[in-house]
């Protein structure tokens, strides 16, 4: 059979304050088109459908709409699990009814080892779980790591393996050997959750969610589909998309999802960044992380850059700022007011103030002092 | 056909800080038993299934469990709408899938005039709506009141009426002529929402939610089922339950839901309330509103009463307190410290302090003054 593997939709996610619902809705339409064009037999969604356990009504509307379209209108069987960003309880609403139309949504560990059989494939849907839930389900208080838990759950699955079937695991965890990006919360990809890839050898394919880069796993058949969109600057060079897996021909193809508005890095000196031949290459609606090469201060730099790149999400000085210590200015607080002025002027304008300017400044300082005494 | 009419479950509701989930789960089990015993052909739920648009995971678990049991396990068709306490968007999750098992959940006005036909009855499910939504749906900016909107929507329904069928409206609004209790938010039962009962004459039965007392409507066939439990002190004398409506024999029977723990008022003098023959009549787990008849102050009265009535939800002085003005004490702030003491002592103990006590108090006041000066 042929199935599409996606994960980490994170519906409701914002990018440095920008709402991404337009881009998400667009990506979901493109995902649907791939499923139709590729004539897949099913769609696997490996967790983190929502970005939050308590999604907004708009997010609920988008997810319900997408699932309804894919399952009820287009007729694709769906195989889905909850991720660590989803509320298992909220996401499971309706799940018992969904199965009438081959929409399998597992949010509880109790059902992980129940295979779902479809066109010669046994799918095992293992939702994201906490160690405490696994201890409880397996009745073993000695379990300490996700690796131990998964090993035990996989052994339960193996007992249900049928000869002549291919076996696919759908999971949401950090497989050891994977790379990670910034948009997964760091505390969530720690050691506790690391699961050894060797334990997953018994499966013909492992459809994972959790890490957002589809190249995160180096394994041939343990794959992260990657997130729906670029959700952090560290993902700018990542291509987002979905896997299309054919279990008969044993081929795995990555199909790109071109974003409506991209997330990209622009790098250069301020004077170059504001040149038409440079900024005109970047669509106004793209999200831009600016890597500024200048070292000198630039007044109101963010607002000035936003005229050319309206959706700046980050501004970094990649070469650092002019180092005051090297200019011989070690203790700003010890400088006289006039010396402070001269230092500031030079930092900002790039040269020393002339005599006339110094006189004006001295007069101004004198006026302020007099006013202060006459109050 | 025979159907059960319930509404206003308000799952997640608290009663003066007390969690009612145990009582709600119990009432839902009793409701199920009535449906089974009465062999109803369907269950109507007229809105406010949840108490909040953003229900807790525990509330989601309870509602999903109850709906699954009634529909998937017991096989009752369900006809439900959203109320003003529900989030239409969240509640509608799964609704398109539910219909495969005759679970009709309408949360949008757009579907109100689509009849659901079942055993010779046409059901019209009209969810709670804001005037703005009705304006939008009906394409008429001149609409101003709920009454006008309902009139228009009912006329759309009438166009769909089939001869030979009975017609039932399921709605969630304030029908004019009804009585109200305290647990509906006052602003929600105002004039804007009032709908004239005469407009509903064309239906054989109108299954309403919104008001919590099942006697709120005096009409023969426009009925509030009342809430699942007593959700305010004003409902203590109300019997909670569900209607069982038989459209063939045209009979309407009210079936009580006896609460696991009741909400009740106890009234009396403090000395009587703490007598065993009185407090032993009230189960410890019942929720008690105390109407205290005493007029004199009683030290630590709440904590003392809680020893006999552990779940006090309200304490009222029904005869008022002793009126200080009548005691000749008009301006407390003008009294000397000693006079304040004497007044307080008399109010509290019921008699004047004796000479010895006054001396002790004078000495104490003197000590405090000295300390203040020597600091």
XYZ file of C-alpha atoms in Angstrom:
750
model
C 0.000 0.000 0.000
C 0.933 3.632 -0.374
C 0.566 6.148 2.410
C 1.429 9.749 3.120
C 3.352 10.471 6.317
C 3.009 13.891 7.944
C 3.388 15.209 11.490
C 3.885 18.329 13.602
C 1.228 20.512 12.074
C 1.259 22.647 15.236
C -1.936 24.387 14.226
C -2.157 27.645 16.204
C 1.615 28.146 16.288
C 2.925 31.672 16.023
C 6.324 32.691 14.596
C 7.874 35.454 16.691
C 4.398 36.904 17.213
C 3.188 36.460 13.629
C 0.027 34.413 13.161
C 0.674 31.575 10.708
C -2.898 30.428 10.109
C -2.920 31.541 6.455
C 0.298 29.631 5.785
C -0.954 26.590 7.694
C -4.258 26.470 5.819
C -2.333 26.762 2.549
C 0.090 23.972 3.512
C -2.802 21.689 4.465
C -4.380 22.265 1.052
C -1.078 21.392 -0.615
C -0.768 18.286 1.529
C -4.242 17.239 0.400
C -3.237 17.780 -3.223
C -0.193 15.528 -2.828
C -2.385 12.810 -1.299
C -4.781 13.061 -4.230
C -2.103 13.277 -6.934
C -0.157 10.386 -5.444
C -3.357 8.358 -4.987
C -2.296 7.279 -1.501
C -4.339 4.645 0.319
C -4.095 6.378 3.695
C -2.646 9.367 5.548
C -0.543 9.000 8.705
C -0.375 11.965 11.110
C 2.311 11.373 13.733
C 1.284 13.801 16.461
C 1.384 17.491 17.425
C -1.635 18.281 15.330
C -2.238 21.273 17.591
C 0.395 23.560 19.020
C -1.294 23.718 22.408
C -3.396 21.468 24.623
C -5.944 24.287 24.841
C -6.242 25.360 21.205
C -8.151 28.477 20.155
C -11.532 28.148 18.451
C -9.885 29.163 15.170
C -7.372 26.343 15.502
C -10.145 23.872 16.309
C -12.001 25.061 13.212
C -8.935 24.595 11.004
C -8.109 21.113 12.272
C -11.714 19.905 12.195
C -12.061 21.290 8.675
C -8.880 19.614 7.438
C -9.707 16.229 8.968
C -13.247 16.370 7.634
C -11.995 17.191 4.145
C -9.349 14.482 4.063
C -11.462 11.768 5.630
C -15.134 12.471 4.878
C -14.884 14.310 1.574
C -11.787 12.812 -0.055
C -12.259 9.425 1.590
C -8.688 8.908 2.833
C -8.345 6.589 5.810
C -6.490 8.501 8.539
C -4.095 7.037 11.096
C -3.241 9.582 13.758
C -1.792 9.912 17.239
C -1.475 12.688 19.797
C 1.896 14.370 20.340
C 3.308 16.116 23.384
C 1.769 19.417 22.297
C -1.724 17.933 22.032
C -4.163 17.314 24.848
C -4.847 13.583 24.515
C -8.228 14.057 26.154
C -9.378 16.950 23.976
C -7.957 15.539 20.762
C -9.710 12.204 21.325
C -13.176 13.811 21.135
C -15.129 11.843 18.566
C -12.435 9.189 18.053
C -14.810 6.256 18.622
C -17.120 7.636 15.961
C -14.294 8.372 13.531
C -13.474 4.699 13.132
C -16.671 4.117 11.160
C -14.961 6.007 8.326
C -11.479 4.500 8.869
C -10.171 7.434 10.836
C -8.089 5.909 13.605
C -6.979 8.367 16.260
C -5.096 6.859 19.198
C -4.378 9.099 22.143
C -3.979 6.450 24.841
C -1.160 3.991 25.321
C -3.717 1.266 26.015
C -4.441 0.994 22.301
C -0.863 1.253 21.028
C -0.473 -2.495 20.566
C -3.816 -2.944 18.775
C -2.869 -3.273 15.123
C -4.939 -1.547 12.474
C -4.885 -3.692 9.377
C -5.167 -2.091 5.981
C -4.178 -3.438 2.543
C -1.583 -5.863 3.843
C -0.108 -3.505 6.437
C -0.400 -3.616 10.227
C -0.222 -0.101 11.651
C 0.585 0.413 15.320
C -0.358 3.846 16.630
C 1.655 4.781 19.704
C 0.723 8.245 21.012
C 3.173 10.422 22.934
C 3.220 9.294 26.561
C 4.740 10.222 29.893
C 6.866 7.606 31.665
C 4.309 7.543 34.490
C 1.532 6.575 32.050
C 3.695 3.769 30.645
C 4.514 2.477 34.142
C 0.830 2.394 34.868
C -0.139 0.729 31.606
C 2.643 -1.857 31.773
C 2.234 -2.372 35.514
C 5.953 -1.997 36.127
C 7.213 0.595 38.596
C 10.848 -0.092 37.734
C 10.645 1.544 34.303
C 12.717 4.709 34.173
C 13.352 5.757 30.572
C 11.297 6.156 27.419
C 13.660 3.691 25.807
C 12.733 0.976 28.300
C 9.030 1.728 27.894
C 9.115 1.673 24.099
C 11.083 -1.595 24.166
C 8.304 -3.140 26.246
C 5.495 -1.741 24.150
C 7.196 -2.841 20.939
C 7.450 -6.366 22.345
C 3.664 -6.298 22.897
C 3.244 -5.182 19.300
C 5.473 -7.959 18.013
C 3.183 -10.506 19.645
C 0.475 -9.218 17.335
C 2.609 -9.249 14.175
C 0.985 -11.294 11.429
C 3.113 -13.059 8.867
C 2.636 -11.790 5.342
C 1.912 -8.266 6.597
C 4.195 -5.268 6.551
C 4.501 -3.531 9.907
C 4.443 0.216 10.426
C 4.908 2.049 13.717
C 3.524 5.555 14.134
C 5.161 7.348 17.056
C 6.028 10.700 18.563
C 9.368 10.646 20.355
C 13.047 11.507 20.077
C 14.837 8.672 18.304
C 18.495 8.515 19.287
C 20.758 9.465 16.432
C 18.419 12.270 15.352
C 19.276 15.960 14.989
C 17.103 18.592 16.523
C 16.083 22.173 15.695
C 15.047 25.097 17.879
C 11.297 24.838 17.503
C 10.955 21.708 19.573
C 11.009 22.764 23.223
C 14.515 21.764 24.416
C 13.295 20.172 27.646
C 11.130 17.864 25.584
C 13.892 16.277 23.579
C 16.098 15.446 26.534
C 17.616 12.140 27.519
C 14.518 10.824 29.227
C 12.715 10.616 25.926
C 15.517 9.261 23.804
C 14.589 5.992 22.176
C 17.219 3.797 20.531
C 16.663 3.216 16.843
C 17.809 -0.415 17.102
C 14.578 -1.280 18.911
C 12.602 -0.230 15.882
C 14.367 -2.578 13.462
C 11.448 -4.994 13.477
C 9.253 -2.501 11.602
C 9.214 -1.981 7.866
C 8.722 1.748 8.416
C 8.549 4.014 11.444
C 6.552 7.188 10.854
C 7.704 9.661 13.470
C 6.711 13.066 14.682
C 8.396 15.351 17.246
C 11.526 16.655 15.491
C 10.832 19.280 12.887
C 13.532 18.567 10.317
C 12.835 15.668 7.996
C 16.522 14.867 7.835
C 16.704 14.566 11.622
C 16.943 10.786 11.458
C 19.700 9.184 9.454
C 17.955 5.819 9.428
C 16.649 4.422 6.114
C 13.250 3.515 7.480
C 12.829 5.435 10.745
C 11.695 8.815 9.459
C 10.541 12.178 10.715
C 8.242 13.811 8.172
C 9.241 17.203 9.550
C 6.857 19.963 10.513
C 4.215 21.468 8.239
C 6.060 24.789 8.065
C 9.341 26.281 9.224
C 8.653 27.122 12.847
C 12.039 28.564 13.779
C 14.994 30.345 12.227
C 17.087 27.203 12.637
C 14.805 25.558 10.059
C 15.271 28.132 7.279
C 17.457 25.856 5.194
C 15.163 22.872 5.775
C 12.776 21.762 3.033
C 9.339 21.053 4.464
C 7.212 18.305 3.030
C 5.727 14.863 3.533
C 6.922 11.337 2.890
C 5.056 9.132 0.479
C 5.794 5.547 1.419
C 5.024 2.575 -0.803
C 5.274 -0.630 1.188
C 4.952 -2.841 -1.904
C 7.767 -1.369 -3.956
C 9.563 -0.389 -0.739
C 10.148 3.165 -1.915
C 10.128 6.310 0.168
C 9.810 9.660 -1.572
C 9.931 13.106 0.017
C 7.382 15.472 -1.508
C 7.979 19.149 -0.785
C 5.344 21.517 0.580
C 6.325 24.902 -0.808
C 5.375 27.500 1.798
C 3.037 30.344 0.906
C 5.468 32.661 2.680
C 8.946 31.427 3.404
C 11.124 31.891 6.456
C 14.605 32.976 5.438
C 17.821 34.548 6.583
C 19.280 37.642 4.895
C 22.815 38.553 5.719
C 24.920 41.605 4.902
C 25.945 45.137 5.699
C 23.085 47.548 6.301
C 23.990 49.586 3.201
C 23.727 46.453 1.084
C 20.540 45.132 2.689
C 18.689 48.295 1.729
C 19.764 48.178 -1.911
C 16.796 47.498 -4.228
C 18.594 44.706 -6.055
C 18.840 42.881 -2.721
C 15.600 43.523 -0.843
C 13.479 43.158 -3.985
C 14.506 39.518 -4.155
C 12.633 38.827 -0.934
C 8.823 38.782 -1.104
C 7.303 41.275 1.314
C 5.308 38.561 3.081
C 8.279 36.331 3.805
C 9.522 36.096 7.370
C 13.061 37.362 7.579
C 15.814 36.821 10.111
C 18.399 39.546 9.527
C 22.066 38.850 10.129
C 23.661 42.251 10.209
C 27.370 42.357 9.440
C 27.919 45.956 10.526
C 29.759 46.471 13.777
C 28.988 50.189 14.234
C 25.706 51.345 15.801
C 22.891 52.172 13.363
C 20.204 54.475 14.680
C 16.647 53.014 14.649
C 17.948 50.056 12.707
C 14.897 47.799 13.164
C 12.371 50.332 11.909
C 14.573 51.287 9.011
C 15.041 47.659 7.967
C 11.309 46.973 8.247
C 10.699 49.379 5.362
C 12.489 46.899 3.130
C 11.711 43.654 4.967
C 8.282 44.162 6.583
C 8.224 40.836 8.498
C 11.486 40.747 10.393
C 11.393 38.012 13.028
C 14.940 38.337 14.345
C 17.908 40.731 14.135
C 21.375 39.527 14.948
C 24.750 41.287 14.849
C 26.837 38.461 13.447
C 30.181 40.265 13.847
C 29.415 41.749 17.239
C 29.306 45.484 17.910
C 32.201 47.913 17.893
C 34.140 47.032 20.992
C 34.415 50.110 23.195
C 37.279 48.686 25.188
C 39.448 48.596 22.092
C 38.696 52.259 21.514
C 40.260 53.050 24.852
C 36.887 53.809 26.436
C 36.893 51.529 29.430
C 34.758 53.197 32.035
C 31.872 55.097 30.544
C 30.608 56.123 33.941
C 33.851 57.949 34.636
C 33.730 60.109 31.483
C 32.752 63.778 31.638
C 29.536 64.763 29.890
C 31.476 66.272 26.992
C 33.601 63.155 26.544
C 30.477 61.006 26.639
C 29.019 63.170 23.876
C 32.180 62.894 21.777
C 32.310 59.121 22.181
C 28.633 58.726 21.311
C 28.983 60.986 18.276
C 31.940 59.058 16.959
C 30.222 55.669 17.534
C 27.134 56.834 15.726
C 28.423 59.028 12.910
C 31.799 57.435 12.444
C 33.957 60.559 12.926
C 34.720 63.129 15.632
C 32.395 66.114 16.103
C 33.847 69.379 14.749
C 34.661 72.421 16.878
C 31.360 74.163 16.136
C 29.374 71.094 17.236
C 31.393 70.792 20.421
C 30.661 74.423 21.242
C 26.939 73.917 20.702
C 26.995 70.911 22.986
C 28.914 72.773 25.686
C 26.405 75.616 25.532
C 23.523 73.160 25.773
C 25.039 71.424 28.779
C 25.636 74.796 30.440
C 21.992 75.774 29.875
C 20.784 72.559 31.456
C 23.017 73.064 34.490
C 21.816 76.663 34.967
C 18.187 75.665 34.697
C 18.728 72.947 37.291
C 20.164 75.494 39.772
C 17.502 78.138 39.180
C 14.523 75.820 39.660
C -42.074 8.000 19.102
C -40.810 8.406 22.622
C -37.874 10.611 23.519
C -36.109 11.859 26.599
C -35.584 15.609 26.892
C -32.682 16.900 28.956
C -30.582 20.101 28.927
C -28.211 22.248 30.954
C -25.818 19.580 32.125
C -23.209 22.291 32.740
C -20.460 19.718 33.101
C -17.568 21.342 34.978
C -19.851 23.615 37.027
C -18.865 24.328 40.593
C -21.262 25.138 43.427
C -19.809 27.903 45.619
C -16.340 26.395 45.094
C -17.395 22.752 45.491
C -16.579 20.456 42.578
C -19.749 18.687 41.425
C -18.207 16.095 39.114
C -19.206 13.158 41.329
C -22.790 14.353 41.424
C -22.813 15.056 37.694
C -21.453 11.618 36.811
C -24.087 10.066 39.073
C -26.910 12.090 37.524
C -25.786 11.115 34.017
C -25.889 7.442 35.015
C -29.412 7.939 36.369
C -30.433 9.712 33.182
C -29.137 6.757 31.187
C -31.156 4.380 33.386
C -34.354 6.336 32.745
C -33.710 6.188 28.988
C -33.240 2.428 29.190
C -36.173 1.771 31.529
C -38.483 3.960 29.497
C -37.231 2.410 26.249
C -37.024 5.816 24.579
C -36.291 5.998 20.877
C -33.963 9.004 21.182
C -32.427 11.496 23.593
C -32.666 15.251 23.108
C -30.018 17.469 24.749
C -31.041 21.119 24.504
C -27.708 22.882 25.059
C -25.248 23.926 27.774
C -23.653 20.502 27.835
C -20.520 22.153 29.211
C -20.388 24.947 31.732
C -17.605 26.744 29.893
C -16.463 27.226 26.322
C -13.000 26.118 27.411
C -13.813 23.008 29.470
C -11.183 21.205 31.555
C -9.803 17.875 30.384
C -11.829 16.164 33.140
C -15.021 17.748 31.833
C -14.170 16.699 28.275
C -13.591 13.164 29.545
C -16.970 13.098 31.316
C -18.965 14.428 28.367
C -17.202 12.251 25.803
C -17.735 9.239 28.050
C -21.433 9.963 28.550
C -22.121 10.587 24.854
C -20.195 7.473 23.868
C -22.146 5.374 26.355
C -25.552 6.683 25.343
C -24.951 6.625 21.611
C -22.346 3.959 20.830
C -22.968 1.476 23.630
C -26.661 1.840 24.374
C -27.534 2.763 20.808
C -29.737 5.787 21.524
C -29.972 8.307 18.700
C -28.938 11.695 20.109
C -30.278 15.092 19.051
C -28.219 17.871 20.559
C -27.470 21.574 20.218
C -24.955 23.986 21.728
C -26.076 26.435 24.398
C -24.697 29.825 25.380
C -22.233 28.217 27.784
C -20.798 25.927 25.102
C -18.215 26.809 22.495
C -20.020 25.960 19.260
C -16.687 25.398 17.551
C -15.225 23.086 20.177
C -18.451 21.198 20.814
C -18.895 20.501 17.109
C -15.678 18.446 16.942
C -16.606 15.126 15.384
C -20.189 16.109 14.596
C -19.985 15.081 10.926
C -18.789 11.641 11.975
C -21.406 11.305 14.716
C -24.245 11.284 12.218
C -23.256 7.807 11.035
C -24.622 6.556 14.361
C -27.633 8.912 14.491
C -25.987 11.414 16.773
C -27.052 14.812 15.458
C -25.220 17.741 16.995
C -26.057 21.138 15.553
C -23.945 24.086 16.648
C -24.532 26.388 13.688
C -27.646 28.265 12.752
C -27.126 27.240 9.130
C -28.453 23.785 9.907
C -31.343 24.786 12.161
C -33.951 24.466 9.447
C -32.725 21.062 8.230
C -35.199 18.585 9.691
C -33.972 15.304 11.121
C -36.617 12.701 10.520
C -37.022 9.841 12.917
C -40.003 7.539 13.510
C -42.601 9.959 12.184
C -41.118 13.043 13.851
C -39.295 15.970 12.267
C -36.775 17.410 14.719
C -35.387 20.915 14.190
C -32.188 21.594 16.102
C -31.669 25.316 16.672
C -28.470 26.027 18.609
C -28.038 29.096 20.802
C -27.104 32.042 18.609
C -26.122 35.683 18.836
C -28.272 38.215 17.003
C -25.290 39.061 14.790
C -25.040 35.425 13.636
C -28.742 35.379 12.813
C -28.471 38.646 10.860
C -25.675 37.119 8.898
C -27.438 33.823 8.275
C -30.733 35.438 7.340
C -29.050 38.230 5.382
C -31.131 40.878 7.122
C -29.416 43.737 8.911
C -32.694 45.091 10.274
C -33.157 42.262 12.753
C -32.844 43.468 16.317
C -34.287 40.950 18.750
C -34.061 37.209 19.312
C -37.825 37.129 18.926
C -37.621 38.507 15.380
C -34.823 36.093 14.502
C -36.621 33.037 15.859
C -39.780 34.050 14.034
C -37.838 34.097 10.771
C -36.030 30.835 11.429
C -39.277 29.141 12.437
C -40.830 30.266 9.154
C -37.943 28.549 7.319
C -38.635 25.415 9.349
C -42.323 25.508 8.527
C -41.464 25.406 4.820
C -39.885 22.039 5.499
C -42.782 20.644 7.572
C -44.082 17.382 6.147
C -47.688 16.409 6.579
C -48.223 13.315 8.656
C -45.169 14.085 10.784
C -45.036 15.498 14.283
C -42.747 18.524 14.645
C -40.353 19.096 17.503
C -38.141 22.147 18.023
C -35.004 21.859 20.140
C -33.791 25.279 21.286
C -31.814 27.168 23.879
C -33.348 30.551 24.674
C -35.527 32.460 27.108
C -39.160 31.884 26.223
C -41.348 34.754 27.357
C -43.625 33.799 30.171
C -40.941 31.714 31.836
C -39.578 32.059 35.373
C -35.887 32.202 36.014
C -33.502 31.133 38.782
C -30.113 32.474 39.927
C -27.863 29.993 38.178
C -28.493 31.359 34.746
C -26.312 34.439 34.294
C -28.771 37.360 34.611
C -27.440 39.232 31.583
C -28.183 36.187 29.482
C -31.881 36.054 30.179
C -32.558 39.670 29.385
C -34.991 41.194 26.970
C -32.849 40.737 23.911
C -33.168 37.009 24.154
C -36.836 36.805 25.028
C -38.802 34.793 22.518
C -42.580 34.841 22.475
C -44.186 31.481 23.087
C -46.927 32.145 20.529
C -44.394 31.756 17.728
C -43.779 28.204 18.807
C -47.398 27.124 18.536
C -46.781 25.340 15.254
C -44.676 22.671 16.992
C -46.019 19.614 18.745
C -43.323 19.962 21.379
C -40.554 22.465 22.071
C -37.620 20.984 23.994
C -35.837 23.908 25.600
C -32.665 24.502 27.515
C -31.393 27.680 29.227
C -33.594 28.100 32.290
C -32.776 25.684 35.088
C -36.205 25.091 36.610
C -38.400 22.641 34.758
C -41.462 24.591 35.820
C -40.075 27.782 34.280
C -42.448 27.599 31.357
C -46.179 27.450 31.978
C -46.921 26.259 28.469
C -48.285 22.740 27.917
C -45.842 21.874 25.173
C -43.021 24.405 25.397
C -40.881 22.879 28.122
C -37.601 23.403 29.913
C -36.216 20.086 31.130
C -34.350 21.960 33.867
C -30.696 21.499 34.733
C -29.038 18.202 35.601
C -28.507 19.284 39.204
C -29.394 22.175 41.469
C -26.820 24.785 40.550
C -27.920 27.564 42.884
C -29.624 28.095 46.217
C -32.669 29.461 44.419
C -33.209 25.969 43.001
C -33.302 24.089 46.324
C -37.031 23.519 46.181
C -36.900 22.519 42.516
C -37.121 18.863 41.517
C -34.490 18.035 38.903
C -35.244 15.502 36.212
C -35.970 14.893 32.552
C -39.075 14.894 30.415
C -40.151 11.732 28.651
C -42.278 12.752 25.713
C -44.438 10.342 23.736
C -45.547 11.953 20.497
C -47.962 9.145 19.659
C -49.982 9.131 22.864
C -49.222 12.850 23.302
C -48.135 12.383 26.891
C -45.388 14.251 28.712
C -44.036 12.796 31.950
C -41.438 14.348 34.257
C -39.015 11.741 35.606
C -37.004 12.870 38.622
C -33.222 12.585 38.887
C -32.604 12.174 42.615
C -29.306 13.913 43.381
C -26.471 11.970 44.993
C -26.031 14.933 47.332
C -28.808 17.448 47.624
C -28.672 21.225 47.837
C -30.893 22.456 50.648
C -31.695 25.325 52.956
C -31.682 24.944 56.744
C -33.220 27.720 58.768
C -33.268 28.420 62.472
C -31.601 29.847 65.556
C -27.984 28.801 66.046
C -28.837 26.911 69.236
C -31.397 24.856 67.329
C -29.266 24.250 64.259
C -26.592 22.557 66.373
C -29.037 20.211 68.073
C -28.446 16.562 67.048
C -32.104 15.974 66.226
C -31.805 18.727 63.632
C -28.381 18.429 62.051
C -28.532 14.634 61.934
C -31.410 14.908 59.472
C -29.059 16.419 56.897
C -26.550 14.075 55.217
C -22.978 15.308 55.695
C -22.377 15.454 51.946
C -25.372 17.628 51.194
C -24.757 21.244 50.251
C -26.381 23.530 52.790
C -27.446 27.156 52.647
C -27.910 28.309 56.228
C -30.548 30.884 57.065
C -29.639 32.059 60.529
C -32.475 33.585 62.530
C -30.296 34.987 65.335
C -29.779 38.754 65.374
C -26.887 38.860 67.882
C -23.294 38.296 66.807
C -22.012 34.701 67.130
C -18.241 34.351 67.304
C -16.686 32.181 64.554
C -20.157 31.185 63.429
C -19.155 29.673 60.066
C -16.522 27.316 61.483
C -18.802 26.287 64.320
C -21.670 25.502 61.953
C -19.377 23.554 59.638
C -18.868 20.977 62.366
C -22.524 20.057 61.955
C -23.021 20.931 58.293
C -19.663 20.310 56.591
C -20.644 21.653 53.160
C -22.086 25.086 53.834
C -22.407 27.038 50.586
C -24.054 30.175 51.953
C -24.810 31.837 55.286
C -27.518 34.450 55.547
C -28.859 36.417 58.497
C -32.542 36.337 57.679
C -33.607 38.683 60.476
C -30.688 41.079 60.060
C -28.167 41.818 62.808
C -28.674 43.685 66.051
C -28.988 47.295 64.999
C -26.290 49.387 66.650
C -28.078 52.653 66.038
C -30.937 51.548 68.237
C -28.418 50.895 71.009
C -27.554 54.564 70.945
C -24.161 53.939 69.350
C -24.272 56.191 66.373
C -20.723 57.203 65.594
C -18.292 54.424 66.352
C -15.353 56.479 65.139
C -16.069 59.093 67.832
C -15.994 56.649 70.738
C -13.017 56.433 73.078
C -11.038 53.198 73.066
C -12.640 52.112 76.338
C -16.152 52.828 75.086
C -15.384 50.904 71.905
C -14.292 47.955 74.050
C -17.407 48.119 76.194
C -19.660 48.274 73.117
C -17.869 45.373 71.453
C -18.012 43.297 74.642
C -21.719 43.855 75.033
C -22.446 43.088 71.384
C -20.477 39.880 71.589
C -21.184 38.528 75.046
C -24.575 40.055 75.572
C -23.850 41.923 78.855
C -21.617 44.724 80.099
C -18.032 43.939 81.160
C -17.544 43.962 84.943
C -15.266 46.361 86.830
C -12.328 43.922 86.957
C -12.466 43.418 83.187
C -12.592 47.148 82.529
C -9.497 47.618 84.728
C -7.609 44.917 82.797
C -8.523 46.577 79.535
C -7.449 50.026 80.781
C -4.100 48.600 81.895
C -3.627 46.886 78.511
C -4.389 50.096 76.617
C -1.950 51.999 78.871
C 0.791 49.434 78.180
C 0.275 49.762 74.457
C 0.462 53.564 74.639
C 3.669 53.450 76.713
C 5.293 51.019 74.360
C 4.456 53.242 71.439
C 6.127 56.233 73.060
C 9.238 54.329 74.156
C 10.014 52.816 70.802
